[in-house]
Coordinates of C-alpha atoms in Angstrom, one line a residue:
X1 CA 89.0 68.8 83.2
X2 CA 86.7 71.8 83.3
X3 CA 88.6 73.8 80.4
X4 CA 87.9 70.6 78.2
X5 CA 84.2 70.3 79.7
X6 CA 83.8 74.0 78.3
X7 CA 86.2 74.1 75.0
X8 CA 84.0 70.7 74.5
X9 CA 86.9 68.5 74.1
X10 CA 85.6 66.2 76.8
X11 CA 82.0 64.8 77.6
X12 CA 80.7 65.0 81.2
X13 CA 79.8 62.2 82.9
X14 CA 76.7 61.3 82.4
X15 CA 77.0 62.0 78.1
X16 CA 76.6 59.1 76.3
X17 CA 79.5 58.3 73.6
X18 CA 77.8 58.9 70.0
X19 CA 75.9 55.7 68.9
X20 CA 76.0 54.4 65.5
X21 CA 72.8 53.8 64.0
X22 CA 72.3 49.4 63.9
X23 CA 70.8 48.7 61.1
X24 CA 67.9 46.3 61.6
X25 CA 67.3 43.3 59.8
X26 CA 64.0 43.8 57.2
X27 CA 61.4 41.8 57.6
X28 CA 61.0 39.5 54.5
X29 CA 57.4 38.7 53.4
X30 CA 56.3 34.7 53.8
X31 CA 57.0 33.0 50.4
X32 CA 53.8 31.3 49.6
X33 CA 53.9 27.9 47.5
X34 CA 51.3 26.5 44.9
X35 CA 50.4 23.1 46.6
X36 CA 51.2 20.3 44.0
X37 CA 48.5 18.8 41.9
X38 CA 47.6 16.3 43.4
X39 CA 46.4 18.6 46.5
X40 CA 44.8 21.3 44.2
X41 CA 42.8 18.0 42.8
X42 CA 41.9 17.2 47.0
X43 CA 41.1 20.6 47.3
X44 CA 38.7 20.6 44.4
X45 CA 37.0 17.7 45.2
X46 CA 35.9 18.9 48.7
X47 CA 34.8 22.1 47.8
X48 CA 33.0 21.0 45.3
X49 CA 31.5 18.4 47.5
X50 CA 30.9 20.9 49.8
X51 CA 28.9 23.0 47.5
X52 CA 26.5 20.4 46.8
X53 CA 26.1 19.9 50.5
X54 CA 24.9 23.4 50.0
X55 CA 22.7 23.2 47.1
X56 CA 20.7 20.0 47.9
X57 CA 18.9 19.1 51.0
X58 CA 18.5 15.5 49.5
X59 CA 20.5 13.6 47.0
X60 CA 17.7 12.4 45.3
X61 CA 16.7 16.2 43.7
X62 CA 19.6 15.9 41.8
X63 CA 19.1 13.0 39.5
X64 CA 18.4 13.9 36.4
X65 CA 19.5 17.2 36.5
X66 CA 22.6 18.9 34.4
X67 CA 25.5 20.1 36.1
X68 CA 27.6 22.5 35.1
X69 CA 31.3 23.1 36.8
X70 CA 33.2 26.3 35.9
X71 CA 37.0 26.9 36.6
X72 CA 37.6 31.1 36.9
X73 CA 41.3 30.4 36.0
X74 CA 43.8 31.4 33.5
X75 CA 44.0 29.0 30.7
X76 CA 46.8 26.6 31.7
X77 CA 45.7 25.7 35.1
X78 CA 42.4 25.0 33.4
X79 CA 44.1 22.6 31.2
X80 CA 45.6 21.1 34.0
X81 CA 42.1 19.9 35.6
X82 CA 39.6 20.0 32.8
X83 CA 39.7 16.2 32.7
X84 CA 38.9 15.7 36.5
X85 CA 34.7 15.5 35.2
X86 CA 34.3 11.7 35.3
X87 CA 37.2 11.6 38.6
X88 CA 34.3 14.1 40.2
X89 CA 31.1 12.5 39.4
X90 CA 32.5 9.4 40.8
X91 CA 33.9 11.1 44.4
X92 CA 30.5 12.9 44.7
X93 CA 28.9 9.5 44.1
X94 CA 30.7 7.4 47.0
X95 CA 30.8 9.9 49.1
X96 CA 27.2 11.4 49.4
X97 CA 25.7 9.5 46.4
X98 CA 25.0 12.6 44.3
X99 CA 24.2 11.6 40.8
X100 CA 23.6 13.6 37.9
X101 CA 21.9 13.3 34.0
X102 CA 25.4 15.7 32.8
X103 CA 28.1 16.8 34.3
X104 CA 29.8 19.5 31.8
X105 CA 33.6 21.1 32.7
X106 CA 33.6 24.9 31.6
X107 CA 36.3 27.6 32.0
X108 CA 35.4 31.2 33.5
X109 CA 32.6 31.7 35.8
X110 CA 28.3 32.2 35.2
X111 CA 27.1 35.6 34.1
X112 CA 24.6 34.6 37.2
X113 CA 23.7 32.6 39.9
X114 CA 26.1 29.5 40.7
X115 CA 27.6 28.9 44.1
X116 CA 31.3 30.1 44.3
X117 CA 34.2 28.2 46.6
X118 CA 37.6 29.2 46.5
X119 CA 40.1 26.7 45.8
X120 CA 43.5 28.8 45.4
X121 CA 43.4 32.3 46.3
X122 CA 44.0 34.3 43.0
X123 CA 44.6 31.2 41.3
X124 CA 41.2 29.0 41.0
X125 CA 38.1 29.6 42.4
X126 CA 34.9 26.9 41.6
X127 CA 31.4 27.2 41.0
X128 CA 29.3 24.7 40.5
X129 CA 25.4 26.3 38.6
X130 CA 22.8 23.8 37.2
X131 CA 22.6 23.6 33.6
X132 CA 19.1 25.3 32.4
X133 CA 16.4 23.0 31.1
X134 CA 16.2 22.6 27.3
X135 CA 13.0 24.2 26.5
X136 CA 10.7 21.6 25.1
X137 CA 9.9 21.6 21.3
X138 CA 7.0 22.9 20.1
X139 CA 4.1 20.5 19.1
X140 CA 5.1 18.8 15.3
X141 CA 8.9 19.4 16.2
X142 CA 11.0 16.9 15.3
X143 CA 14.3 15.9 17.6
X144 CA 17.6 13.8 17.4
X145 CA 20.4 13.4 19.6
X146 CA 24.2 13.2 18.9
X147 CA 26.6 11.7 21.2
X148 CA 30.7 9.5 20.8
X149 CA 29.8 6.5 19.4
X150 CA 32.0 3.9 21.5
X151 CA 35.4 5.4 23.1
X152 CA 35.5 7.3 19.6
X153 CA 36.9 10.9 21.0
X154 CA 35.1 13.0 23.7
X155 CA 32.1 15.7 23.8
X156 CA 32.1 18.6 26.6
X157 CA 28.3 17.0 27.1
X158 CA 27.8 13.4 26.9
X159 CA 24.9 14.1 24.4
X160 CA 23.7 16.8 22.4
X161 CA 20.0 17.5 21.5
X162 CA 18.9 18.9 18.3
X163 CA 15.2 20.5 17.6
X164 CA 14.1 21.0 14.4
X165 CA 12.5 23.9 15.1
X166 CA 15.9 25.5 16.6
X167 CA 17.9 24.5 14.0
X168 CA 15.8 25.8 11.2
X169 CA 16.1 29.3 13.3
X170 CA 19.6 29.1 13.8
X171 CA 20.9 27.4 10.5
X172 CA 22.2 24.7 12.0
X173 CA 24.9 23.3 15.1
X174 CA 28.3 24.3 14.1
X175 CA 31.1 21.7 15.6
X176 CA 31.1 24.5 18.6
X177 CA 27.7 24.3 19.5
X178 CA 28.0 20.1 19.6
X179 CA 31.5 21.2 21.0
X180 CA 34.8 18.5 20.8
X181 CA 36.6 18.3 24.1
X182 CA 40.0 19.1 22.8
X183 CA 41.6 19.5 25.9
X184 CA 40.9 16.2 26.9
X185 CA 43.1 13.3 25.3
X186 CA 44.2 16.2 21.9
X187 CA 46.2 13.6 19.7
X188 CA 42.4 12.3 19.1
X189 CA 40.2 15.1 19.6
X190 CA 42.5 17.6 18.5
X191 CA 42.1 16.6 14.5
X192 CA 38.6 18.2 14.6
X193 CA 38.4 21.4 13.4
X194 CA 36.3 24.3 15.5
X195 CA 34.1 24.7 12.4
X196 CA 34.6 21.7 11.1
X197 CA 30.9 20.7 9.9
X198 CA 27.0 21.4 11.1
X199 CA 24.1 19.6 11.6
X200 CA 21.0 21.5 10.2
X201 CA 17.2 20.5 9.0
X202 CA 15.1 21.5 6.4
X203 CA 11.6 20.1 4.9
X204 CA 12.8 19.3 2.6
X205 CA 16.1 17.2 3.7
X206 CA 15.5 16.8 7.2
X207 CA 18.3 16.6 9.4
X208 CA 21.6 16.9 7.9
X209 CA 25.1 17.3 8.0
X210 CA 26.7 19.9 5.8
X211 CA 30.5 19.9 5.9
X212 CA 32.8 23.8 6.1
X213 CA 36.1 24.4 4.9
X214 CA 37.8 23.3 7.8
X215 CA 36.6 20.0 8.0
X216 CA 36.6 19.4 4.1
X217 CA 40.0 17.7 2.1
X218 CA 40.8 21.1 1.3
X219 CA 42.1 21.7 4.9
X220 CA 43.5 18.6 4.7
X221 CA 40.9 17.4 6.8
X222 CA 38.2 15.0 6.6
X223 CA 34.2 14.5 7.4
X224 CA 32.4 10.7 6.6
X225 CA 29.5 9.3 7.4
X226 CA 29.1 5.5 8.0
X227 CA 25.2 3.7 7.4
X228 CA 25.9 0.3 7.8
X229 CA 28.1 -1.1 5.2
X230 CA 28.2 2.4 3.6
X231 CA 30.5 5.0 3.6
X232 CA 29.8 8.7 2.5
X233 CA 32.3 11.0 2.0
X234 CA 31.4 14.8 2.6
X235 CA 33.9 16.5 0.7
X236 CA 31.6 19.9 -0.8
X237 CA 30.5 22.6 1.4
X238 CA 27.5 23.3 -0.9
X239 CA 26.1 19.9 -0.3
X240 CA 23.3 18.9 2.4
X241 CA 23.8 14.9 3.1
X242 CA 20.6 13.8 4.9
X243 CA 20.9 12.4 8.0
X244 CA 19.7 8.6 8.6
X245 CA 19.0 7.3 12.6
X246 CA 21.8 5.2 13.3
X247 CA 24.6 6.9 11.1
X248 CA 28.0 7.2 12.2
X249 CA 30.1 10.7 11.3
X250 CA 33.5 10.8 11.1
X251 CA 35.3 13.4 11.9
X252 CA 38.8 14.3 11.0
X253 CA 40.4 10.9 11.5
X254 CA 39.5 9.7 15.0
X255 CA 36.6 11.2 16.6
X256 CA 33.1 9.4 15.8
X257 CA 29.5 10.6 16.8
X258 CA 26.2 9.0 16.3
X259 CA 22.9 10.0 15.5
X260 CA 20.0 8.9 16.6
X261 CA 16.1 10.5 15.9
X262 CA 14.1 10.3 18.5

């Protein structure tokens, strides 16, 4: 016993027998799921709520104020819950009785101010930033307003309006400055083009609606306007149709918008 204890053939006593390493099982990291829609839209809705909890002290500064909602998401998701405006206004409403002029869905966040809430982590967060005030027209400016006539498509605002003064500036409101919500319901909405026509005013005109190339029969596309028992066809891009209160404009071959001066 003590030759093998010293050739090493034999281990004393207290020597262990050589362990074999265990291996140990890795920790895997928690799989986290995306809750299903109809949470994200519950999650929404009380952050949001919450938000205006912590912009107004009193539900009565809000009236006639514009609101606008932003979604910092990627494009889908957006898509996903940019038709929740009108489901909003009317949760905010029974629940605190927060009423506003405009409420206006936009994706990506404000270049400043706006109160942040985080609704998915990475995924969606919400801020909700009131809309500035239109600056008001200078004295001898003249004014109109363009909004859906009936259940005739859908604007991102629920009315648009037009100075004189800004659009002789400008040149005029593209379709993306009165802007088509074509997200919302597309097999109506989706027919306008993004320039599809403008509203501009000169002296000598007034206000009026010029039709572009993607809006004219040459796109396969179309842009009308409707004054009573008339119907205009806007077919040239080179030609300024005056605008009457009261007339109707077609555009593409569901969506319809009224003007009105005011």
């Amino acid at each position: 016993m003590i030759g093998d204890l010293l050739s090493g053939t034999k281990r004393s006593p207290d020597e262990k027998p050589d362990e074999k390493p265990v291996d140990k099982p890795v920790d895997k990291p928690e799989e986290t799921s995306v809750p299903d829609a109809v949470e994200v839209k519950a999650r929404i809705k009380k952050a949001t709520l919450e938000l205006l909890d912590s912009l107004y002290d009193e539900v009565e500064v809000c009236r006639g104020k514009r609101l606008l909602v932003w979604f910092d998401t990627d494009e889908t998701t957006y898509g996903a819950y940019a038709g929740l405006r009108d489901e909003l206004a009317e949760h905010w409403d029974d629940e605190r009785g927060y009423v506003f002029a405009a409420v206006t869905l936009r994706r990506g966040k404000p270049e400043a101010g706006g109160r942040k809430a985080v609704v998915l982590p990475d995924i969606l967060d919400v801020y909700l930033q009131e809309e500035p005030a239109a600056a008001p027209p200078k004295r001898g400016a003249k004014r109109a307003v363009v909004s859906v006539f009936g259940a005739k498509g859908d604007l991102l605002r629920d009315e648009y309006e037009l100075s004189s003064e800004e659009l002789e500036t400008e040149g005029g409101y593209r379709q993306n400055h009165i802007a088509v919500d074509d997200v919302k319901n597309p097999e109506v909405n989706g027919h306008v083009s993004r320039a599809h026509a403008r509203i501009g005013y000169s002296e000598a005109v007034g206000f009026y609606l010029q039709v572009e190339f993607g809006g004219s029969r040459l796109a396969g596309n179309r842009t009308r306007i409707f004054r009573g028992e008339e119907k205009l066809d806007v077919v040239s891009v080179e030609v300024k149709e005056p605008l009457h209160h009261g007339d109707l404009i077609e555009l593409g071959k569901a969506v319809v918008l009224q003007f009105k001066e005011k």
